[in-house]
Amino acid sequence: MMTDAGTSNLVSAETIIDTTQKLLGATSAGDARPHLDALVSALATVTGIDLYPSCYNEDLSTQTGFGKAISPLEAGRCAWDIERTRIFMAGVYQAIQDVLQRRERVELLYAGTGPFGLLLAPLAPLFPADRLRVTLLDIHEASLEALQKVISLLKVSDRVAHIVCADATVWTPPAGESYDILLSETMKHMLQQEPQVKIFSHLQQFLNPDGMLIPASVQLDAWLHSSESGKNIHLGELLTLDRSLASALHVGDDSCLSGSLLIPECEENMTDLKVTTFIRIYGDHCLQENQSQLTLPRYKKNIRPVPGSTLNFHYHLNDYPDFEFFYRSRPATADLPLPDSLEVGELGVYHLKRIWSKAAHAKVGKLDEAVRSREWLLDQLVFELLGAPMEKALATIYQSRRFQDVEQWFKEASEDDISAHRVSAINARVVDELEALRG
Ligand SMILES: C[S@@+](CC[C@H](N)C(=O)[O-])C[C@H]1O[C@@H](n2cnc3c(N)ncnc32)[C@H](O)[C@@H]1O
């Protein structure tokens, strides 16, 4: 056990305890903001850390074999992800209370404390010394030195069993120690880049049989997404990091890191892959999509997977943890040959589909200049015959990924109804012009 050293003259333990209690009572980011401001500013003062220095030193992050341990400064700034901090703290507080219902004392391992031990240290004074025993671990000595100051100010060193500077993916606790709660927030959205998965899979072996992980689960889901309509189609779950997955990984079963999902029949504009992260911290304390930096959705744009094929995935558990996806793509319009002028859509107007296809080729620099200049007058004639304003017609053609949308726009923009009779007349003119061009 450590002993309490000096305290800061500028901040009192009571201020931190009081703001922490107010933060625990907050029910939204707006509510939490002033209390979090006060708490972080107090912690910055106690530790002497300037979270926004005017000049930055070199990158003080550490690359481990299973992901990046962000620098003490970056770790301190995580506090400002308001909902993350508010809901994690509320979840940890609730979890400790619940374990205390069945145990005399909670043994908690906090892997990745950062400089403030934010998700736990401010809560420590709210529990009697004989009912909470924590092990605080971080890979960065500078973070632990700062954290010592917080512990001293709060006079909670009697609740601290060990302060350990080590890599949590390989560290082993002293013989005979085991934990009721393993707390770690060493993640980004999509479990990318940071070592959360490996930290949980390694350290879960030191949990008591009824011990728990916090966060309890991190669920990643895949969706097909249309950026045009905003519509999403759920493809399925990629993986859920929880105690059972962490244990499976520990015994060498990594089958849960790969899988395949069926691409259903869907509209052509469902071209993007979207991956969401949902975090259950403890009980009902959850972080939903977009509620925090950790649950921002990520997109792979315009992958155009083929309906009926499968999206295969693999999560790489290496020095840059991340997903790799494998899929078959439908060819883009610009990769297909230009349609003949007589190829039509539902409207039946000659040359319109070719104009739209030429625009798709032009957008990616694939349109033959000779074709463009030879057919320019014919293109204008088609717009004129359809009775649509030229500039708007061109804008629509360039913006629409689906030819159906182009036809729909002309139906709505045309001065008169586009009747079958009118289509025949338009097509007769187009054929004349085509013959003149070929002649
Ligand atoms: C995202 S920060 C979170 C800081 C703090 N727990 C919070 O929530 O505000 C992650 C912390 O975990 C530490 N960390 C990351 N990987 C680690 C590892 N393999 N072993 C020990 N600490 C690690 C980093 O140094 C950093 O302090």
Coordinates of C-alpha atoms and ligand atoms in Angstrom, one line a residue:
M1 CA 0.0 0.0 0.0
M2 CA 1.2 3.5 -0.7
T3 CA 1.1 6.4 1.7
D4 CA -0.5 9.8 1.1
A5 CA 2.1 12.5 0.3
G6 CA 1.5 16.2 0.0
T7 CA -1.6 17.8 -1.4
S8 CA -2.2 20.6 -3.9
N9 CA -2.8 24.0 -2.3
L10 CA -5.0 25.0 -5.2
V11 CA -7.5 22.2 -5.3
S12 CA -9.1 20.3 -2.5
A13 CA -10.2 16.7 -2.3
E14 CA -13.7 18.0 -1.4
T15 CA -13.9 19.9 -4.7
I16 CA -13.1 16.7 -6.6
I17 CA -15.5 14.6 -4.6
D18 CA -18.3 17.2 -4.9
T19 CA -17.9 17.5 -8.7
T20 CA -17.7 13.8 -9.1
Q21 CA -21.0 13.3 -7.3
K22 CA -22.6 16.0 -9.5
L23 CA -21.2 14.3 -12.5
L24 CA -22.7 10.9 -11.4
G25 CA -26.1 12.7 -11.1
A26 CA -26.0 14.1 -14.6
T27 CA -28.2 12.4 -17.2
S28 CA -26.9 14.0 -20.4
A29 CA -23.8 15.5 -22.0
G30 CA -25.3 18.9 -21.5
D31 CA -25.9 18.2 -17.8
A32 CA -22.5 16.7 -17.3
R33 CA -20.4 19.4 -19.1
P34 CA -19.9 21.9 -16.3
H35 CA -19.1 19.2 -13.8
L36 CA -16.7 17.5 -16.1
D37 CA -15.1 20.9 -16.9
A38 CA -14.6 21.4 -13.2
L39 CA -13.3 17.9 -12.5
V40 CA -10.8 17.9 -15.4
S41 CA -9.6 21.3 -14.5
A42 CA -9.1 20.2 -10.9
L43 CA -7.2 17.1 -12.0
A44 CA -5.1 19.1 -14.4
T45 CA -4.1 21.4 -11.6
V46 CA -3.3 18.6 -9.2
T47 CA -1.1 16.8 -11.7
G48 CA 0.4 19.9 -13.2
I49 CA -0.7 18.7 -16.7
D50 CA -1.4 21.3 -19.4
L51 CA -3.8 19.4 -21.7
Y52 CA -3.3 21.9 -24.5
P53 CA 0.3 23.0 -24.4
S54 CA 1.3 25.7 -26.9
C55 CA 4.1 23.6 -28.3
Y56 CA 4.1 19.8 -28.6
N57 CA 7.0 17.6 -27.8
E58 CA 7.7 14.4 -29.7
D59 CA 5.0 11.7 -29.9
L60 CA 5.0 10.0 -26.5
S61 CA 2.7 7.1 -27.4
T62 CA 4.1 3.6 -27.2
Q63 CA 3.7 1.0 -29.9
T64 CA 3.0 -2.5 -28.4
G65 CA 2.8 -5.7 -30.3
F66 CA -1.0 -5.5 -30.1
G67 CA -1.8 -1.8 -30.7
K68 CA -0.9 1.7 -29.8
A69 CA -0.8 2.9 -26.2
I70 CA -1.7 6.6 -26.6
S71 CA 0.5 9.2 -25.0
P72 CA -0.3 10.5 -21.4
L73 CA -1.5 13.8 -22.9
E74 CA -3.8 12.2 -25.4
A75 CA -5.1 9.9 -22.6
G76 CA -5.8 12.9 -20.5
R77 CA -7.8 14.5 -23.3
C78 CA -10.1 11.5 -23.6
A79 CA -11.9 13.1 -20.6
W80 CA -13.5 15.5 -23.1
D81 CA -15.4 12.7 -24.8
I82 CA -18.2 13.7 -22.4
E83 CA -20.7 10.9 -22.8
R84 CA -17.9 8.3 -22.8
T85 CA -16.6 9.7 -19.5
R86 CA -20.0 10.3 -17.9
I87 CA -21.4 6.9 -18.7
F88 CA -18.2 4.9 -18.0
M89 CA -17.9 6.5 -14.6
A90 CA -21.6 5.9 -13.8
G91 CA -21.2 2.2 -14.9
V92 CA -18.0 1.7 -12.8
Y93 CA -19.7 3.2 -9.8
Q94 CA -22.8 1.0 -10.2
A95 CA -20.7 -2.1 -10.8
I96 CA -18.6 -1.6 -7.6
Q97 CA -21.8 -1.1 -5.6
D98 CA -23.4 -4.2 -7.0
V99 CA -20.3 -6.4 -6.3
L100 CA -20.3 -5.0 -2.7
Q101 CA -23.8 -6.5 -2.3
R102 CA -22.2 -9.9 -2.4
R103 CA -18.7 -9.3 -1.3
E104 CA -16.9 -7.7 1.6
R105 CA -14.4 -6.0 -0.6
V106 CA -14.1 -5.4 -4.4
E107 CA -10.8 -6.2 -6.0
L108 CA -10.4 -4.1 -9.2
L109 CA -7.7 -4.0 -11.8
Y110 CA -7.6 -0.8 -13.9
A111 CA -5.5 -1.5 -17.0
G112 CA -4.7 1.8 -18.8
T113 CA -5.3 4.5 -16.2
G114 CA -4.0 7.5 -18.1
P115 CA -2.7 10.4 -16.0
F116 CA -5.9 11.0 -14.0
G117 CA -7.2 7.5 -13.5
L118 CA -10.4 9.2 -14.5
L119 CA -12.8 6.3 -14.6
L120 CA -12.0 5.2 -11.1
A121 CA -9.8 7.5 -9.0
P122 CA -12.4 10.2 -8.4
L123 CA -14.9 7.4 -7.3
A124 CA -12.5 5.9 -4.8
P125 CA -13.3 8.3 -1.9
L126 CA -17.0 7.3 -2.3
F127 CA -16.2 3.8 -1.0
P128 CA -14.9 2.9 2.5
A129 CA -11.2 2.0 2.5
D130 CA -11.8 -1.6 3.6
R131 CA -14.3 -2.3 0.8
L132 CA -12.2 -1.3 -2.3
R133 CA -8.8 -2.5 -3.3
V134 CA -7.5 -1.4 -6.7
T135 CA -4.4 -2.1 -8.8
L136 CA -3.6 0.7 -11.2
L137 CA -1.6 -0.1 -14.3
D138 CA -0.3 1.9 -17.2
I139 CA 2.5 1.5 -19.7
H140 CA 3.5 5.1 -19.2
E141 CA 5.5 6.1 -16.1
A142 CA 4.6 9.7 -16.6
S143 CA 0.9 8.9 -16.3
L144 CA 1.4 6.9 -13.1
E145 CA 3.5 9.7 -11.6
A146 CA 0.6 12.1 -12.3
L147 CA -1.9 9.6 -10.9
Q148 CA 0.0 9.3 -7.7
K149 CA -0.7 13.0 -7.1
V150 CA -4.4 12.5 -7.5
I151 CA -4.4 9.5 -5.2
S152 CA -2.5 11.5 -2.6
L153 CA -4.8 14.5 -2.8
L154 CA -7.9 12.3 -2.5
K155 CA -6.3 10.5 0.4
V156 CA -7.2 7.1 -1.0
S157 CA -3.8 5.4 -1.0
D158 CA -5.2 3.0 1.5
R159 CA -7.4 1.6 -1.3
V160 CA -4.5 1.2 -3.7
A161 CA -2.8 -2.3 -3.7
H162 CA -0.3 -1.7 -6.4
I163 CA 0.7 0.9 -9.0
V164 CA 2.3 -0.9 -11.9
C165 CA 4.1 0.4 -14.9
A166 CA 3.8 -2.5 -17.4
D167 CA 2.4 -3.6 -20.7
A168 CA -1.1 -5.0 -19.9
T169 CA -1.0 -7.4 -22.7
V170 CA 1.7 -9.5 -21.0
W171 CA 1.7 -8.4 -17.3
T172 CA 1.0 -11.0 -14.6
P173 CA -0.4 -10.1 -11.2
P174 CA 1.4 -11.2 -8.0
A175 CA 0.7 -14.8 -7.1
G176 CA -2.6 -15.4 -5.6
E177 CA -4.2 -12.1 -6.7
S178 CA -7.5 -12.2 -8.7
Y179 CA -10.1 -9.6 -9.5
D180 CA -13.8 -9.0 -9.4
I181 CA -13.6 -6.2 -12.0
L182 CA -11.2 -5.7 -14.9
L183 CA -11.6 -2.1 -16.1
S184 CA -9.9 -1.0 -19.3
E185 CA -10.8 1.6 -21.9
T186 CA -8.0 1.1 -24.5
M187 CA -10.1 1.3 -27.6
K188 CA -11.2 3.3 -30.6
H189 CA -14.3 2.9 -32.7
M190 CA -14.4 -0.5 -34.5
L191 CA -11.7 -1.7 -32.0
Q192 CA -9.2 -0.3 -34.3
Q193 CA -5.6 0.6 -33.5
E194 CA -5.6 0.2 -29.7
P195 CA -5.0 -3.0 -27.7
Q196 CA -8.4 -3.5 -26.0
V197 CA -9.0 -7.0 -27.4
K198 CA -5.5 -8.3 -26.4
I199 CA -5.7 -6.6 -23.0
F200 CA -9.0 -8.3 -22.2
S201 CA -8.0 -11.7 -23.7
H202 CA -4.8 -11.7 -21.6
L203 CA -6.1 -10.3 -18.3
Q204 CA -9.5 -12.1 -18.1
Q205 CA -7.7 -15.2 -16.8
F206 CA -7.1 -13.3 -13.6
L207 CA -10.8 -12.6 -13.0
N208 CA -12.7 -14.5 -10.3
P209 CA -15.3 -16.9 -11.7
D210 CA -18.0 -14.3 -11.2
G211 CA -15.7 -11.4 -12.2
M212 CA -16.6 -9.0 -14.9
L213 CA -15.1 -6.9 -17.7
I214 CA -15.8 -3.2 -18.0
P215 CA -16.9 -2.6 -20.6
A216 CA -19.0 -5.7 -20.4
S217 CA -19.3 -6.0 -24.2
V218 CA -18.3 -4.1 -27.4
Q219 CA -20.5 -5.2 -30.3
L220 CA -19.5 -4.5 -33.9
D221 CA -22.1 -4.7 -36.6
A222 CA -21.9 -4.5 -40.4
W223 CA -24.5 -2.7 -42.5
L224 CA -25.1 -1.8 -46.2
H225 CA -25.6 1.9 -46.4
S226 CA -26.8 4.4 -49.0
S227 CA -25.3 7.8 -48.8
E228 CA -28.0 9.1 -51.1
S229 CA -31.0 7.9 -49.1
G230 CA -29.4 7.4 -45.7
K231 CA -31.0 3.9 -45.6
N232 CA -29.2 1.1 -43.8
I233 CA -29.6 -2.7 -44.2
H234 CA -28.3 -4.8 -41.3
L235 CA -25.9 -7.5 -42.6
G236 CA -25.1 -9.0 -39.2
E237 CA -22.7 -9.0 -36.4
L238 CA -18.9 -8.9 -37.0
L239 CA -17.9 -9.7 -33.4
T240 CA -18.8 -9.0 -29.8
L241 CA -15.9 -8.6 -27.4
D242 CA -17.0 -9.9 -24.1
R243 CA -15.7 -12.3 -21.4
S244 CA -16.5 -15.4 -23.4
L245 CA -14.7 -14.1 -26.6
A246 CA -11.8 -12.9 -24.5
S247 CA -11.4 -16.4 -22.9
A248 CA -11.7 -18.2 -26.3
L249 CA -8.9 -16.0 -27.7
H250 CA -6.8 -16.7 -24.6
V251 CA -7.0 -20.5 -25.3
G252 CA -6.0 -20.0 -28.9
D253 CA -9.5 -20.1 -30.5
D254 CA -9.5 -17.2 -32.9
S255 CA -12.4 -18.5 -35.1
C256 CA -14.6 -15.7 -33.6
L257 CA -12.3 -13.1 -35.4
S258 CA -13.4 -14.2 -38.9
G259 CA -16.7 -14.8 -40.6
S260 CA -18.9 -14.1 -43.6
L261 CA -22.2 -12.3 -44.1
L262 CA -24.6 -12.6 -47.0
I263 CA -25.2 -9.5 -49.2
P264 CA -29.0 -9.4 -49.8
E265 CA -30.8 -8.2 -52.9
C266 CA -31.1 -4.4 -52.5
E267 CA -31.3 -1.1 -54.4
E268 CA -28.3 -0.2 -56.5
N269 CA -27.5 2.8 -54.4
M270 CA -26.7 0.6 -51.3
T271 CA -23.1 0.9 -52.2
D272 CA -21.3 1.6 -48.9
L273 CA -20.3 -0.7 -46.0
K274 CA -21.0 0.8 -42.6
V275 CA -19.6 -0.6 -39.3
T276 CA -21.1 0.4 -36.0
T277 CA -19.8 0.1 -32.5
F278 CA -22.1 -0.4 -29.5
I279 CA -20.6 -0.5 -26.0
R280 CA -22.4 -2.0 -23.0
I281 CA -20.3 -0.6 -20.1
Y282 CA -22.3 -2.2 -17.3
G283 CA -26.0 -3.1 -16.9
D284 CA -28.0 -0.3 -18.7
H285 CA -25.0 2.0 -19.0
C286 CA -24.4 1.9 -22.7
L287 CA -22.9 4.0 -25.5
Q288 CA -25.0 4.1 -28.6
E289 CA -24.0 5.0 -32.1
N290 CA -22.6 8.6 -32.4
Q291 CA -22.9 9.1 -28.6
S292 CA -19.1 9.2 -28.2
Q293 CA -16.0 9.1 -30.3
L294 CA -15.8 5.4 -29.5
T295 CA -19.1 4.7 -31.1
L296 CA -18.8 6.8 -34.3
P297 CA -19.8 4.7 -37.3
R298 CA -17.1 4.0 -39.9
Y299 CA -17.7 3.7 -43.6
K300 CA -16.0 2.0 -46.6
K301 CA -17.5 4.0 -49.4
N302 CA -18.7 2.8 -52.8
I303 CA -17.7 -0.9 -52.4
R304 CA -20.8 -1.9 -54.4
P305 CA -20.9 -5.6 -53.2
V306 CA -22.7 -8.0 -55.5
P307 CA -26.1 -9.2 -54.2
G308 CA -26.1 -12.9 -53.3
S309 CA -22.3 -12.9 -52.7
T310 CA -20.7 -12.8 -49.3
L311 CA -18.8 -10.2 -47.4
N312 CA -15.9 -12.0 -45.6
F313 CA -14.1 -10.4 -42.8
H314 CA -11.1 -11.0 -40.5
Y315 CA -10.1 -8.9 -37.5
H316 CA -6.3 -8.8 -37.3
L317 CA -5.0 -8.9 -33.8
N318 CA -1.5 -7.5 -34.4
D319 CA 0.3 -4.2 -33.9
Y320 CA -2.5 -2.3 -35.7
P321 CA -5.6 -4.2 -34.8
D322 CA -8.2 -3.7 -37.5
F323 CA -10.7 -5.4 -39.8
E324 CA -10.0 -6.6 -43.3
F325 CA -12.9 -7.1 -45.6
F326 CA -13.1 -9.3 -48.7
Y327 CA -16.0 -8.9 -51.2
R328 CA -16.9 -8.9 -54.9
S329 CA -17.9 -5.5 -56.3
R330 CA -20.4 -4.8 -59.0
P331 CA -18.6 -2.9 -61.9
A332 CA -19.1 0.9 -61.7
T333 CA -20.9 2.6 -64.6
A334 CA -17.5 4.1 -65.6
D335 CA -16.0 0.6 -65.8
L336 CA -18.6 -0.6 -68.3
P337 CA -18.5 0.2 -72.1
L338 CA -20.7 3.1 -73.1
P339 CA -24.2 1.9 -74.1
D340 CA -25.4 2.3 -77.7
S341 CA -27.6 5.4 -78.3
L342 CA -30.5 3.1 -78.9
E343 CA -30.3 1.5 -75.5
V344 CA -33.2 2.8 -73.4
G345 CA -34.6 2.8 -69.9
E346 CA -38.2 2.9 -68.7
L347 CA -38.9 6.2 -70.4
G348 CA -37.8 4.8 -73.8
V349 CA -35.9 7.9 -75.0
Y350 CA -32.9 7.2 -77.3
H351 CA -29.5 8.4 -76.3
L352 CA -30.4 9.5 -72.8
K353 CA -28.8 6.5 -71.1
R354 CA -25.6 7.1 -73.2
I355 CA -25.5 10.7 -72.0
W356 CA -25.8 9.6 -68.4
S357 CA -23.1 6.9 -68.9
K358 CA -20.8 9.4 -70.6
A359 CA -21.1 11.7 -67.5
A360 CA -20.1 8.8 -65.2
H361 CA -17.0 8.2 -67.5
A362 CA -16.2 11.9 -67.6
K363 CA -16.3 12.2 -63.8
V364 CA -13.3 9.7 -63.5
G365 CA -11.5 11.1 -66.6
K366 CA -12.4 8.1 -68.7
L367 CA -14.5 9.8 -71.4
D368 CA -12.9 9.8 -74.9
E369 CA -12.6 13.5 -75.9
A370 CA -13.5 12.6 -79.5
V371 CA -16.8 11.0 -78.4
R372 CA -17.6 14.0 -76.2
S373 CA -17.1 16.6 -78.9
R374 CA -18.8 14.6 -81.7
E375 CA -22.0 14.0 -79.7
W376 CA -22.3 17.3 -77.8
L377 CA -24.9 18.8 -80.1
L378 CA -26.9 15.6 -80.1
D379 CA -26.9 15.6 -76.3
Q380 CA -28.2 19.2 -76.3
L381 CA -30.9 18.3 -78.7
V382 CA -32.1 15.5 -76.4
F383 CA -32.4 17.9 -73.5
E384 CA -34.2 20.4 -75.7
L385 CA -36.6 17.8 -77.0
L386 CA -37.3 16.7 -73.4
G387 CA -38.2 20.3 -72.5
A388 CA -35.9 20.4 -69.5
P389 CA -33.6 23.3 -68.5
M390 CA -30.1 22.5 -69.7
E391 CA -28.0 23.4 -66.6
K392 CA -30.3 21.5 -64.2
A393 CA -30.4 18.6 -66.6
L394 CA -26.7 18.4 -66.7
A395 CA -26.3 18.7 -62.9
T396 CA -28.9 15.9 -62.4
I397 CA -27.1 13.6 -64.9
Y398 CA -23.7 14.2 -63.2
Q399 CA -25.1 13.7 -59.7
S400 CA -27.3 10.6 -60.2
R401 CA -25.7 7.2 -59.6
R402 CA -28.8 5.4 -61.0
F403 CA -30.3 5.9 -64.4
Q404 CA -33.8 5.5 -63.0
D405 CA -33.3 8.7 -61.0
V406 CA -32.3 10.6 -64.2
E407 CA -35.4 9.4 -66.0
Q408 CA -37.6 10.3 -63.0
W409 CA -36.1 13.8 -62.9
F410 CA -36.9 14.4 -66.6
K411 CA -40.5 13.2 -66.1
E412 CA -40.9 15.8 -63.4
A413 CA -38.9 18.6 -65.1
S414 CA -40.4 18.3 -68.5
E415 CA -42.8 21.2 -69.4
D416 CA -45.4 18.7 -70.9
D417 CA -46.1 15.1 -70.2
I418 CA -43.6 12.7 -71.9
S419 CA -46.2 10.6 -73.7
A420 CA -45.5 7.6 -75.9
H421 CA -46.3 9.7 -78.9
R422 CA -43.8 12.4 -77.9
V423 CA -41.1 9.7 -77.2
S424 CA -41.6 8.4 -80.8
A425 CA -41.2 11.9 -82.2
I426 CA -38.0 12.5 -80.1
N427 CA -36.6 9.2 -81.1
A428 CA -37.2 9.9 -84.8
R429 CA -35.2 13.1 -84.5
V430 CA -32.4 11.4 -82.6
V431 CA -32.2 8.7 -85.3
D432 CA -31.9 11.4 -88.0
E433 CA -29.1 13.1 -86.1
L434 CA -27.3 9.8 -85.5
E435 CA -27.4 9.0 -89.2
A436 CA -26.1 12.5 -90.0
L437 CA -23.3 11.9 -87.4
R438 CA -22.4 8.5 -88.9
G439 CA -22.8 9.6 -92.5
Ligands
LIG1 C1 -7.7 5.7 -24.0 S1 -6.6 6.0 -22.7 C2 -7.7 6.0 -21.4 C3 -7.3 6.8 -20.2 C4 -8.2 6.7 -19.0 N1 -8.5 5.4 -18.5 C5 -9.6 7.3 -19.4 O1 -10.5 6.6 -19.7 O2 -9.7 8.6 -19.4 C6 -5.8 4.5 -22.6 C7 -4.7 4.4 -21.6 O3 -4.2 3.0 -21.6 C8 -2.8 2.9 -21.6 N2 -2.5 1.7 -22.4 C9 -2.7 1.4 -23.6 N3 -2.2 0.2 -23.9 C10 -1.6 -0.2 -22.8 C11 -0.9 -1.4 -22.5 N4 -0.7 -2.4 -23.4 N5 -0.5 -1.6 -21.3 C12 -0.7 -0.6 -20.3 N6 -1.3 0.5 -20.6 C13 -1.8 0.7 -21.8 C14 -2.4 4.2 -22.3 O4 -1.1 4.5 -21.9 C15 -3.5 5.2 -21.9 O5 -3.1 5.8 -20.7

